[in-house]
XYZ file of C-alpha atoms in Angstrom:
711
model
C 0.000 0.000 0.000
C 1.442 3.433 -0.837
C 2.148 5.733 2.105
C -0.793 8.142 2.157
C 0.887 10.328 4.762
C 3.400 11.721 2.290
C 1.899 15.154 1.549
C 2.679 17.296 -1.421
C 3.674 20.406 0.528
C 2.387 23.098 -1.746
C -0.893 21.473 -2.830
C -3.631 21.245 -0.219
C -1.617 22.678 2.635
C -1.325 26.125 1.137
C -5.101 26.332 1.030
C -5.092 25.926 4.783
C -2.449 28.522 5.571
C -4.638 31.487 6.424
C -6.556 31.196 9.676
C -8.871 33.983 10.655
C -10.839 34.402 13.835
C -14.085 34.068 11.886
C -13.147 30.555 10.733
C -13.716 28.885 14.054
C -15.147 25.498 13.121
C -17.418 24.414 15.915
C -17.111 27.460 18.178
C -20.344 28.344 19.901
C -22.023 31.476 18.564
C -21.086 33.628 21.549
C -17.417 32.925 20.760
C -17.744 34.156 17.190
C -16.975 37.620 15.961
C -19.950 40.009 16.122
C -20.428 39.706 12.358
C -20.515 35.917 12.470
C -22.699 35.827 15.556
C -25.220 38.043 13.824
C -25.450 35.665 10.871
C -28.526 33.391 10.606
C -28.248 30.280 12.739
C -26.473 27.502 10.896
C -25.875 29.459 7.689
C -23.487 31.992 6.269
C -21.056 31.814 9.140
C -17.789 32.568 7.375
C -15.744 29.469 6.781
C -18.383 27.109 8.133
C -21.158 26.230 5.715
C -23.404 23.439 6.977
C -24.572 22.536 3.523
C -21.332 22.159 1.630
C -17.676 21.389 2.065
C -15.629 24.274 3.406
C -11.979 24.931 2.686
C -10.815 22.656 5.489
C -12.466 19.588 4.053
C -14.744 19.176 7.065
C -18.390 18.421 6.332
C -21.662 18.709 8.189
C -24.851 18.097 6.229
C -27.660 20.579 6.709
C -29.659 19.885 9.824
C -27.107 17.519 11.334
C -25.352 17.962 14.620
C -22.040 19.695 15.192
C -20.237 18.405 18.256
C -18.155 21.078 19.915
C -14.869 20.534 21.707
C -16.583 20.279 25.036
C -18.135 17.068 23.763
C -21.619 18.543 23.613
C -23.949 18.264 20.644
C -25.251 21.596 19.451
C -28.670 20.395 18.300
C -31.132 17.570 18.893
C -28.621 14.740 18.712
C -26.540 14.008 21.769
C -24.214 11.337 20.519
C -21.285 10.725 18.275
C -20.928 12.517 14.959
C -19.577 10.320 12.203
C -17.769 11.017 9.016
C -19.882 12.304 6.183
C -22.505 13.596 8.516
C -23.955 10.299 9.704
C -25.251 10.772 13.199
C -25.658 7.994 15.646
C -27.060 9.123 18.943
C -27.642 6.978 21.972
C -30.710 8.376 23.571
C -32.491 11.579 24.457
C -30.417 14.510 25.671
C -29.722 14.103 29.367
C -30.636 10.390 29.425
C -28.189 7.771 30.645
C -26.733 6.458 27.346
C -26.083 3.050 28.927
C -29.689 2.490 30.053
C -31.204 0.929 26.929
C -28.072 -1.069 26.023
C -28.192 -2.401 29.586
C -31.833 -3.459 29.233
C -31.038 -5.016 25.840
C -28.131 -6.966 27.354
C -30.377 -8.265 30.152
C -32.992 -9.439 27.627
C -30.273 -11.054 25.464
C -28.683 -12.971 28.330
C -32.023 -14.086 29.751
C -33.149 -15.139 26.249
C -29.987 -17.217 25.757
C -30.638 -18.851 29.160
C -34.244 -19.642 28.204
C -33.006 -21.134 24.915
C -30.437 -23.240 26.749
C -32.938 -24.665 29.202
C -35.562 -25.027 26.432
C -38.311 -23.223 28.311
C -41.648 -24.378 26.957
C -43.186 -20.953 26.502
C -40.094 -19.505 24.826
C -40.911 -20.426 21.230
C -42.528 -18.951 18.133
C -43.777 -15.387 18.400
C -42.810 -15.080 22.092
C -39.174 -15.794 21.289
C -39.264 -13.461 18.257
C -40.889 -10.675 20.296
C -38.412 -11.126 23.165
C -35.343 -10.811 20.951
C -37.097 -8.208 18.769
C -37.492 -5.852 21.751
C -33.849 -6.423 22.725
C -32.851 -5.616 19.153
C -34.965 -2.482 18.740
C -33.710 -0.972 22.021
C -30.245 -0.661 20.493
C -30.871 -0.986 16.779
C -33.728 1.238 15.710
C -31.564 4.384 15.577
C -28.950 2.600 13.486
C -31.664 1.481 11.054
C -33.089 5.016 11.032
C -29.636 6.462 10.256
C -29.198 3.944 7.414
C -32.539 4.956 5.880
C -31.900 8.701 6.327
C -28.501 8.478 4.627
C -29.898 6.939 1.422
C -31.422 10.140 -0.090
C -28.080 11.932 0.234
C -26.351 9.189 -1.772
C -24.348 7.950 1.213
C -25.674 4.402 0.919
C -22.709 2.173 1.708
C -21.948 3.093 5.287
C -21.595 1.232 8.565
C -25.281 1.766 9.426
C -26.458 -0.006 6.269
C -24.032 -2.878 6.836
C -25.152 -3.330 10.443
C -28.823 -3.123 9.457
C -28.569 -5.664 6.613
C -26.471 -8.092 8.655
C -28.642 -8.033 11.781
C -32.017 -8.051 9.985
C -30.676 -10.869 7.836
C -29.771 -12.796 10.990
C -33.341 -12.376 12.197
C -34.632 -13.508 8.783
C -32.821 -16.850 9.114
C -33.782 -17.279 12.768
C -30.427 -16.371 14.344
C -32.061 -13.968 16.787
C -29.421 -13.975 19.568
C -26.603 -13.307 17.116
C -28.546 -10.481 15.436
C -29.133 -8.805 18.815
C -25.527 -9.388 19.898
C -24.056 -7.751 16.796
C -26.186 -4.622 17.200
C -25.722 -4.492 20.979
C -21.946 -4.754 20.845
C -21.831 -2.270 17.988
C -23.820 0.232 20.080
C -21.683 -0.370 23.172
C -18.613 0.102 21.007
C -20.005 3.457 19.867
C -20.482 4.494 23.494
C -16.881 3.616 24.291
C -15.787 5.559 21.225
C -17.682 8.607 22.501
C -16.009 8.262 25.885
C -12.588 7.983 24.259
C -13.208 11.046 22.089
C -14.258 13.073 25.133
C -11.135 11.978 26.977
C -8.964 13.009 24.052
C -10.691 16.398 24.018
C -10.086 17.039 27.696
C -6.784 18.904 27.367
C -8.174 21.134 24.623
C -11.419 21.647 26.524
C -9.280 23.078 29.337
C -8.345 25.884 26.961
C -12.005 26.755 26.504
C -12.394 27.114 30.251
C -9.581 29.606 30.808
C -11.500 32.554 29.381
C -12.845 34.751 32.167
C -16.619 35.167 32.115
C -16.663 38.545 33.874
C -14.290 41.427 34.494
C -14.134 44.355 36.928
C -13.680 47.686 35.117
C -13.033 51.082 36.730
C -15.053 53.842 35.037
C -15.479 57.340 36.470
C -14.176 56.146 39.809
C -16.675 53.292 40.055
C -16.015 49.560 39.806
C -18.328 47.800 37.354
C -18.577 44.041 36.786
C -19.039 43.483 33.040
C -19.006 40.771 30.424
C -15.546 40.831 28.760
C -17.257 41.416 25.396
C -18.585 44.756 26.694
C -15.175 46.130 27.689
C -13.609 48.713 25.370
C -9.993 49.313 24.453
C -8.602 51.892 26.882
C -10.710 50.745 29.847
C -8.888 49.910 33.075
C -9.464 46.444 34.559
C -8.984 45.549 38.217
C -7.699 42.032 38.790
C -7.709 40.585 42.302
C -5.223 37.954 43.509
C -6.247 34.550 42.159
C -8.365 36.015 39.351
C -7.865 35.430 35.631
C -6.997 38.346 33.409
C -9.961 38.702 31.044
C -8.414 40.775 28.236
C -5.007 41.690 26.852
C -3.520 44.866 28.263
C -0.555 46.596 29.880
C 0.198 46.599 33.597
C -0.486 49.984 35.236
C 0.500 49.234 38.818
C 3.685 47.903 40.397
C 5.417 44.689 39.315
C 3.204 41.621 39.602
C 3.586 37.853 39.248
C 1.339 35.749 37.026
C 0.638 32.072 36.511
C 0.856 31.639 32.731
C 0.546 27.837 32.592
C -2.773 27.927 30.734
C -1.162 29.841 27.869
C 2.398 28.562 27.840
C 2.369 25.206 29.625
C 5.133 26.540 31.904
C 4.616 26.157 35.660
C 7.105 28.864 36.736
C 5.400 32.225 37.459
C 6.277 35.224 35.297
C 6.908 38.671 36.754
C 5.648 41.622 34.733
C 6.899 45.183 35.181
C 4.725 48.312 34.803
C 4.034 48.948 31.113
C 4.647 45.330 30.100
C 2.037 43.259 28.291
C -0.378 41.102 30.282
C -2.432 38.549 28.326
C -5.915 37.151 28.800
C -5.806 33.793 30.565
C -2.974 34.699 32.933
C -3.762 34.417 36.668
C -2.748 37.233 39.026
C -0.880 35.691 41.958
C -0.155 38.362 44.545
C -1.821 41.765 44.943
C -4.630 43.830 43.444
C -3.504 45.200 40.073
C -4.855 47.430 37.333
C -4.447 46.677 33.627
C -5.175 49.015 30.709
C -7.057 47.113 28.015
C -5.291 47.059 24.626
C -7.459 44.562 22.702
C -11.167 43.838 22.437
C -12.424 40.402 23.485
C -12.402 38.897 19.998
C -8.908 40.294 19.308
C -7.115 38.918 22.368
C -4.397 36.358 21.789
C -6.395 33.869 23.849
C -9.455 34.215 21.603
C -7.260 33.683 18.569
C -5.621 30.655 20.191
C -9.037 29.116 20.832
C -10.047 29.807 17.250
C -6.864 28.116 16.031
C -7.460 25.022 18.142
C -11.119 24.786 17.147
C -10.199 25.187 13.493
C -7.609 22.415 13.779
C -10.352 19.846 14.400
C -11.687 20.281 10.866
C -8.387 20.059 9.029
C -7.708 16.507 8.008
C -4.349 14.883 7.553
C -3.615 13.009 4.338
C -4.109 9.727 6.200
C -7.590 10.760 7.332
C -8.537 11.847 3.822
C -7.198 8.569 2.444
C -9.121 6.438 4.959
C -12.373 8.317 4.294
C -12.028 7.853 0.526
C -10.879 4.262 0.973
C -13.900 3.393 3.124
C -16.270 4.750 0.478
C -14.716 2.471 -2.149
C -14.032 -0.482 0.117
C -17.540 -0.763 1.602
C -19.504 -1.188 -1.662
C -16.874 -3.661 -2.875
C -17.405 -5.762 0.252
C -21.190 -5.568 -0.193
C -20.737 -6.818 -3.762
C -18.507 -9.637 -2.555
C -21.134 -10.583 0.030
C -23.736 -10.848 -2.728
C -21.361 -12.976 -4.795
C -20.763 -15.132 -1.739
C -24.465 -16.012 -1.835
C -24.845 -16.358 -5.624
C -21.620 -17.962 -6.911
C -21.708 -21.113 -4.712
C -25.123 -21.937 -6.205
C -23.350 -22.713 -9.483
C -20.233 -24.432 -8.102
C -21.295 -26.223 -4.906
C -23.201 -29.508 -5.168
C -24.954 -29.384 -1.785
C -25.756 -25.661 -1.906
C -27.905 -24.486 1.017
C -29.117 -20.894 0.701
C -29.364 -20.329 4.464
C -25.746 -21.417 5.018
C -24.318 -19.073 2.394
C -26.591 -16.200 3.419
C -25.286 -16.568 6.969
C -21.684 -16.462 5.704
C -22.472 -13.355 3.671
C -23.990 -11.664 6.726
C -20.881 -12.467 8.764
C -18.843 -11.057 5.899
C -20.825 -7.779 6.057
C -20.399 -7.363 9.806
C -16.640 -7.874 9.534
C -16.358 -5.382 6.689
C -17.458 -2.331 8.708
C -14.593 0.209 8.616
C -15.377 1.608 12.094
C -11.909 0.991 13.506
C -10.377 3.035 10.705
C -12.938 5.819 10.332
C -13.114 6.497 14.072
C -9.682 5.678 15.506
C -7.575 7.437 12.850
C -9.048 10.925 13.433
C -8.962 10.212 17.165
C -5.218 9.492 16.883
C -4.599 12.846 15.244
C -6.846 14.582 17.727
C -4.806 12.997 20.509
C -1.644 14.386 18.921
C -3.123 17.887 18.756
C -4.232 17.588 22.384
C -0.824 16.362 23.574
C 0.838 19.242 21.738
C -1.518 21.814 23.248
C -0.620 20.590 26.740
C 3.024 21.239 25.860
C 2.252 24.793 24.723
C 2.333 23.898 21.000
C -0.731 24.624 18.880
C -1.193 22.777 15.594
C -3.740 24.429 13.309
C -4.586 21.114 11.671
C -3.711 17.435 11.833
C -2.247 17.719 8.322
C 0.660 19.714 9.770
C 1.499 16.856 12.155
C 2.277 14.773 9.091
C 4.235 17.478 7.285
C 6.316 18.478 10.320
C 7.388 14.852 10.711
C 8.799 14.850 7.168
C 10.756 18.124 7.126
C 14.512 17.958 6.639
C 15.334 21.691 6.825
C 14.602 24.242 9.559
C 15.126 27.937 8.796
C 14.896 30.333 11.738
C 14.803 34.045 12.311
C 17.214 35.374 14.938
C 15.672 38.172 16.980
C 12.791 36.946 19.142
C 13.127 33.388 17.844
C 16.607 32.246 18.837
C 17.392 35.353 20.882
C 15.341 36.992 23.608
C 14.306 39.965 21.499
C 15.405 42.355 24.262
C 18.581 44.434 24.156
C 20.816 44.221 27.226
C 24.238 45.589 28.128
C 26.761 42.813 27.630
C 30.111 44.496 28.292
C 31.377 47.702 29.944
C 34.881 48.754 28.785
C 36.037 52.064 30.362
C 39.112 53.957 29.138
C 42.207 54.305 31.295
C 41.535 56.614 34.224
C 37.766 55.961 34.213
C 36.012 53.379 36.390
C 33.085 51.293 35.112
C 30.856 52.942 37.722
C 31.729 56.448 36.521
C 31.176 55.527 32.870
C 27.810 53.908 33.584
C 26.651 56.813 35.781
C 27.336 59.497 33.156
C 26.173 57.541 30.094
C 23.105 56.166 31.902
C 21.987 59.628 33.023
C 22.315 61.021 29.482
C 20.505 58.045 27.906
C 17.452 58.668 30.116
C 16.616 61.456 27.673
C 16.322 59.056 24.709
C 13.609 56.578 23.699
C 15.884 54.469 21.479
C 15.823 50.714 22.339
C 19.582 50.722 22.931
C 19.247 53.728 25.235
C 16.531 51.926 27.183
C 18.796 48.915 27.562
C 21.550 51.110 29.002
C 19.143 52.845 31.417
C 17.787 49.484 32.585
C 21.310 48.200 33.185
C 22.452 51.302 35.092
C 19.317 51.374 37.224
C 19.350 53.604 40.304
C 22.970 54.666 39.803
C 21.859 57.380 37.362
C 18.905 58.563 39.455
C 19.049 62.207 40.487
C 22.073 63.036 38.330
C 21.439 66.503 36.810
C 21.196 66.455 33.006
C 20.700 69.560 30.857
C 21.163 70.883 27.346
C 20.559 67.506 25.736
C 20.830 67.477 21.948
C 19.949 64.415 19.887
C 22.028 64.164 16.718
C 20.160 61.949 14.258
C 22.076 58.814 13.293
C 24.859 59.623 15.739
C 23.710 59.791 19.363
C 23.314 62.287 22.232
C 25.202 65.313 23.489
C 24.553 67.069 26.791
C 25.782 68.290 30.172
C 25.720 65.605 32.859
C 26.589 66.685 36.382
C 28.310 69.731 34.880
C 30.459 67.786 32.404
C 30.152 67.621 28.585
C 29.188 64.070 27.644
C 28.833 62.412 24.246
C 27.151 59.017 23.946
C 26.461 57.284 20.631
C 28.299 55.569 17.799
C 31.821 56.187 16.554
C 30.492 58.656 13.977
C 29.492 60.920 16.884
C 33.026 60.975 18.253
C 34.448 61.612 14.774
C 32.012 64.486 14.308
C 33.400 66.195 17.408
C 37.025 65.211 16.626
C 37.393 62.914 19.621
C 40.133 60.313 19.086
C 39.421 56.725 20.131
C 41.343 53.412 19.901
C 41.129 51.676 16.462
C 40.100 48.446 18.210
C 36.708 50.003 18.925
C 35.845 49.752 15.214
C 36.329 45.964 15.376
C 33.617 45.408 18.005
C 30.883 43.200 16.509
C 27.954 44.051 18.791
C 25.965 47.256 18.842
C 28.095 49.761 20.704
C 27.653 52.948 22.728
C 30.887 54.944 22.695
C 31.324 57.772 25.232
C 33.461 60.885 25.561
C 33.684 63.158 28.602
C 34.956 66.728 28.289
C 36.331 66.005 24.830
C 38.227 62.844 25.864
C 37.417 59.222 24.961
C 35.888 57.576 28.089
C 35.125 54.015 26.976
C 32.273 52.020 25.499
C 29.375 49.687 26.292
C 28.242 46.813 24.091
C 24.550 46.126 23.770
C 23.278 42.847 22.325
C 20.284 40.588 22.180
C 21.259 37.509 24.191
C 20.362 33.994 22.930
C 17.486 32.257 24.660
C 18.462 29.743 27.315
C 17.401 26.769 25.246
C 18.500 28.075 21.819
C 21.728 26.043 21.601
C 19.933 22.937 22.893
C 17.198 23.479 20.301
C 19.736 23.409 17.480
C 21.447 20.307 18.890
C 18.119 18.465 19.278
C 17.065 19.301 15.719
C 20.324 17.951 14.325
C 20.060 14.827 16.478
C 16.467 14.451 15.305
C 17.485 14.064 11.674
C 17.262 17.665 10.456
C 20.048 17.845 7.875
C 20.078 21.623 7.454
C 19.579 24.335 10.106
C 19.775 27.909 8.792
C 19.480 31.308 10.483
C 18.233 34.307 8.486
C 18.119 37.782 10.027
C 17.779 41.439 9.226
C 20.451 42.224 11.835
C 23.952 43.067 10.634
C 25.860 40.077 9.378
C 28.726 40.245 11.884
C 26.285 39.882 14.784
C 24.371 37.104 13.005
C 27.568 35.118 12.399
C 28.621 35.452 16.043
C 25.246 34.207 17.305
C 25.355 31.359 14.774
C 28.753 30.261 16.068
C 27.485 30.366 19.671
C 24.489 28.197 18.813
C 26.249 25.727 16.519
C 24.500 26.819 13.305
C 26.706 26.288 10.264
C 24.783 28.458 7.774
C 23.607 31.975 8.634
C 22.875 35.118 6.630
C 22.436 38.645 7.994
C 21.410 42.063 6.722
C 18.352 40.610 4.962
C 15.115 42.287 3.972
C 11.872 40.230 4.020
C 12.173 39.609 0.282
C 15.731 38.336 0.799
C 14.498 35.804 3.345
C 11.823 34.689 0.890
C 14.460 34.283 -1.799
C 16.540 31.966 0.393
C 13.478 29.896 1.354
C 12.440 29.581 -2.300
C 15.969 28.456 -3.128
C 15.831 25.677 -0.504
C 12.363 24.607 -1.659
C 13.646 24.547 -5.224
C 16.310 22.078 -4.113
C 13.518 19.686 -3.134
C 13.799 20.257 0.589
C 10.840 20.011 2.956
C 11.187 23.113 5.020
C 9.895 24.659 8.230
C 10.398 28.364 8.859
C 10.328 29.689 12.430
C 9.769 33.400 13.032
C 8.028 35.974 15.183
C 7.976 39.387 13.495
C 5.575 40.970 11.033
C 8.295 40.797 8.399
C 8.400 36.995 8.865
C 4.747 36.464 7.890
C 5.378 36.120 4.105
C 8.131 33.539 4.641
C 6.043 31.647 7.212
C 3.298 31.351 4.593
C 5.782 30.223 1.941
C 7.285 27.343 3.943
C 5.859 23.807 4.020
C 5.295 24.362 7.733
C 5.268 27.865 9.181
C 6.031 28.035 12.912
C 5.401 31.198 14.944
C 6.603 32.171 18.387
C 3.262 32.907 20.034
C 4.375 34.857 23.106
C 6.469 37.571 21.489
C 5.251 37.009 17.947
C 3.201 39.454 15.928
C -0.463 38.741 15.249
C 0.175 38.614 11.495
C 2.804 35.900 11.860
C 0.729 33.894 14.351
C -2.329 33.980 12.078
C -0.268 32.939 9.044
C 1.610 30.148 10.815
C 0.614 26.482 10.823
C 2.105 25.788 14.245
C 2.286 28.235 17.159
C 4.743 27.793 20.044
C 3.170 29.561 23.011
C 6.208 29.270 25.280
C 8.563 31.043 22.827
C 11.051 28.206 23.414
C 12.763 27.076 20.182
C 13.426 23.669 21.779
C 9.683 23.026 21.406
C 10.254 22.530 17.657
C 11.927 19.185 18.383
C 9.164 18.383 20.888
C 6.559 19.046 18.203
C 8.364 16.654 15.856
C 8.412 13.946 18.542
C 4.657 14.360 19.020
C 4.140 14.239 15.243
C 6.160 11.017 14.950
C 4.342 9.377 17.867
C 0.990 10.293 16.310
C 2.032 8.865 12.939
C 3.255 5.663 14.600
C 0.003 5.139 16.529
C -2.167 5.924 13.498
C -0.374 3.338 11.363
C -0.454 0.763 14.153
C -4.233 1.156 14.103
C -4.402 0.868 10.315
C -2.417 -2.377 10.191
C -4.241 -3.804 13.219
C -7.617 -3.184 11.585
C -6.575 -4.460 8.160
C -4.797 -7.517 9.559
C -7.571 -8.741 11.812
C -10.325 -8.000 9.296
C -8.492 -9.793 6.490
C -8.091 -12.926 8.612
C -11.696 -12.987 9.854
C -13.083 -12.123 6.399
C -11.344 -15.200 5.012
C -12.610 -17.333 7.896
C -16.131 -15.953 7.469
C -16.180 -16.708 3.732
C -15.058 -20.254 4.528
C -17.749 -20.746 7.120
C -15.308 -20.989 10.045
C -16.049 -17.603 11.660
C -19.495 -16.923 13.149
C -21.240 -13.696 14.019
C -19.395 -13.690 17.343
C -15.989 -13.579 15.647
C -17.403 -10.929 13.307
C -18.337 -8.783 16.308
C -14.762 -8.982 17.575
C -13.333 -8.143 14.166
C -15.508 -5.032 14.022
C -16.205 -3.651 17.496
C -13.311 -5.362 19.281
C -10.685 -4.102 16.866
C -12.248 -0.622 16.943
C -11.973 -0.538 20.734
C -8.364 -1.752 20.657
C -7.516 0.924 18.100
C -9.229 3.614 20.179
C -7.357 2.592 23.332
C -4.126 2.745 21.343
C -4.998 6.232 20.039
C -5.826 7.541 23.520
C -2.354 6.384 24.590
C -0.866 9.478 22.903
C -2.372 11.604 25.686
C -0.330 9.694 28.283
C 3.016 9.826 26.502
C 5.813 12.054 27.777
C 7.526 14.221 25.177
C-alpha cells in the first residue's frame, strides 16, 4: 500500500495557511466575531457552511449535529458525529446512554438462558418478540440512520451494513446473534464517545480559561461586566487569584502571574509596569490594574481558541485517504457478500441458501470500517491535544504529518533564537575611568532618549543614574546624544558621533561586533558599552536536538547586521547563517531551498516573517512575542517562545504517525483474517463482532495512549 501520509507540501496545505478568527469550526455562537454571531443560525457563518464542504475539508450536512470541543452536541442529537454527517445518537439529551443497552443486554442474556434450558413458553412469536425488543432498544436508531442516509447518496456506510447483517440474521432465525451484533456495535459506539471526550479534555481546558466577567473602573466606580462589553482603553482591576480577562498593559507595580494555561510553563512570570499582560494569565499576589489594549475577539487567547477549534476540521492526508478508501471499500465488500451467496449456487453440489446467506452476513459485519474511520481521526486529535498541553498549537492534523517529514529548519534570529530584548553585555572604560563612573554618566544622558539601545543602558544602570542633573541635551540623528551631565560635557552614541566632534578613540573600537555605545567626557574618549540581544536559554539545545532528530540543514536568516548574526550562529552551533536581509531576501533563500527539493519549516516571530512563514511547508510562529500577522499565518504556534519546542513538536508528530499506522495495520490484519474465515464458514457472528467492534476498541485505546506519553 502506498504511504498516504506523504503530503505534497504546496498542494492542499497552502489552502489551509490562512486562519482567521471568523473561521472557528465548531465554536459556539457567543465565541464568534460580532459579524458571524449576527449571521442566521447555521448558515453563512464565514468558513463554516453546513450545507457544503468548506476549505478545510470538514463536512456537516444541513440539519445535522455539530459536536463542539466540550463534547456537547449543538442540536437535537446528543451522541457521536460520524464522518460524512452520519449521526448515531444513543438516547435523548440528558438520558443515561447506557440504560437501553443495559436493558437489551439483560434481555439477550435471559433469552440465551431460556433457549439453553428449552423453556416451553419460549418459542414462536414469544421468542421473536423477546429478541425483537432487545434488538430495537439498540438498533432502531442505526436502522433510522441507514434509511436517512440513502437520499443523500451515502448508501454504503456502517449503518447499512449493520442493518442488513442483523435483519438478515433475524430472517434466518439467528435472533441472539442479530441482537448481539447490534448491541456490541452500540456499546462500542459508546466507548468511542467516551474515548473522544477523553482526548478532548486537554483542549477543553483551553475553553475554560477565558474569564466570564471582568471588573472595570469607570469614572471612579467599579463595574462588573461581560468581557465582550469592555472597550480598548478601559482599566481592569484584577484581584489575587483572578484570571486576566483581556489583553492589556500593567499599570500598577510589578506583579507575578501564573501563565501555565497559555504557555504550559509552571514557573510564574513577573511583569513590570508597562509590560504586556495577556488574557488567561492568573494574578498571583496583589490587586492590580491593567489598561485594556485589545477587544475580546482580538485577544491572543481568543485567537488561540479559534486556532485550536479550526484544527479539528483540518484533516491529515491519512484521514482523507481512509475516508475515501472506506467509500470504495464498503460497496466492494457488499458486492462480494452478494457474490458469496450467488456464486456457490453454481459451483457447490450441496448448496444451502441459508448457510451461504449466513456467511455473507458475517462477511458484512466484519467489513465495517469503524476501527479506521473512528480511531484514525482520534489518533490525530490525541496528537493535537498532547501538543496543546506542551504549549504547541497545531492548526490542523495535516501539519502533524508534514512536520514529521521536514529535513530543513530555517529560523529568524531576533525573538526566535534570541530573547528579542537588548541588554548591556560588556562595559569597557578607558584608562583613568572606572566602570561605575562611565555607567553613571552615560546612563543619566541616555534617560533622555527613547531608542531601544538607550533603554537597555538605562535598565542596566538602574538607580545609579537617578538624580544626576542632566541639561542641554541634543539628539544628533544617526549619531547619538550630546549634553551636560553633572556639569560635564558628555557624548554618547556611535563612533560617527566621536568623529564628528574630533574625539580620538582606539582603532580596536571599530572591530567590536555588537551594537556599541561609545562615550566621551569633556572632549576625551571615556570608553564604550556593548549592547546585544542575548540567545534564549534553550537556543543552543534546540539546534542540537534538531540535528540529532534528523534535520540535515539548520539555517538562520536575520535582518540584523551580518557580523552579529555570524557570532550568534557560532554560539548556537549553526553552520549556515545570513544577515542584513530584507523580508524579500528571506523569501528568496526559502524559495531556493524549496527549489532544491527540501521540505522546510520556517520559524519566526515578526511581522516581516509572515510572508516567509506562509511560503514554507510548515510555518512556525513564536506565540508569546510574535506578531499577530505571523501567528495567524503560521501552521504551528509555540506559546512558550522556546525554540526547543520545535523538536518536541516533531516527537509528538512522529508518535501520532506511529500510533495511526499501528491502528491501520491492526484493523486491516484482523479483518483480512476474519473475512477469510467468514467466507469459509469458520467464523461466526461472534468472531465478526470482535473483528468489528473489538478491533475498533483496541484501536481507540491505542490512540488515547498518545495523551499519556511524555515528550
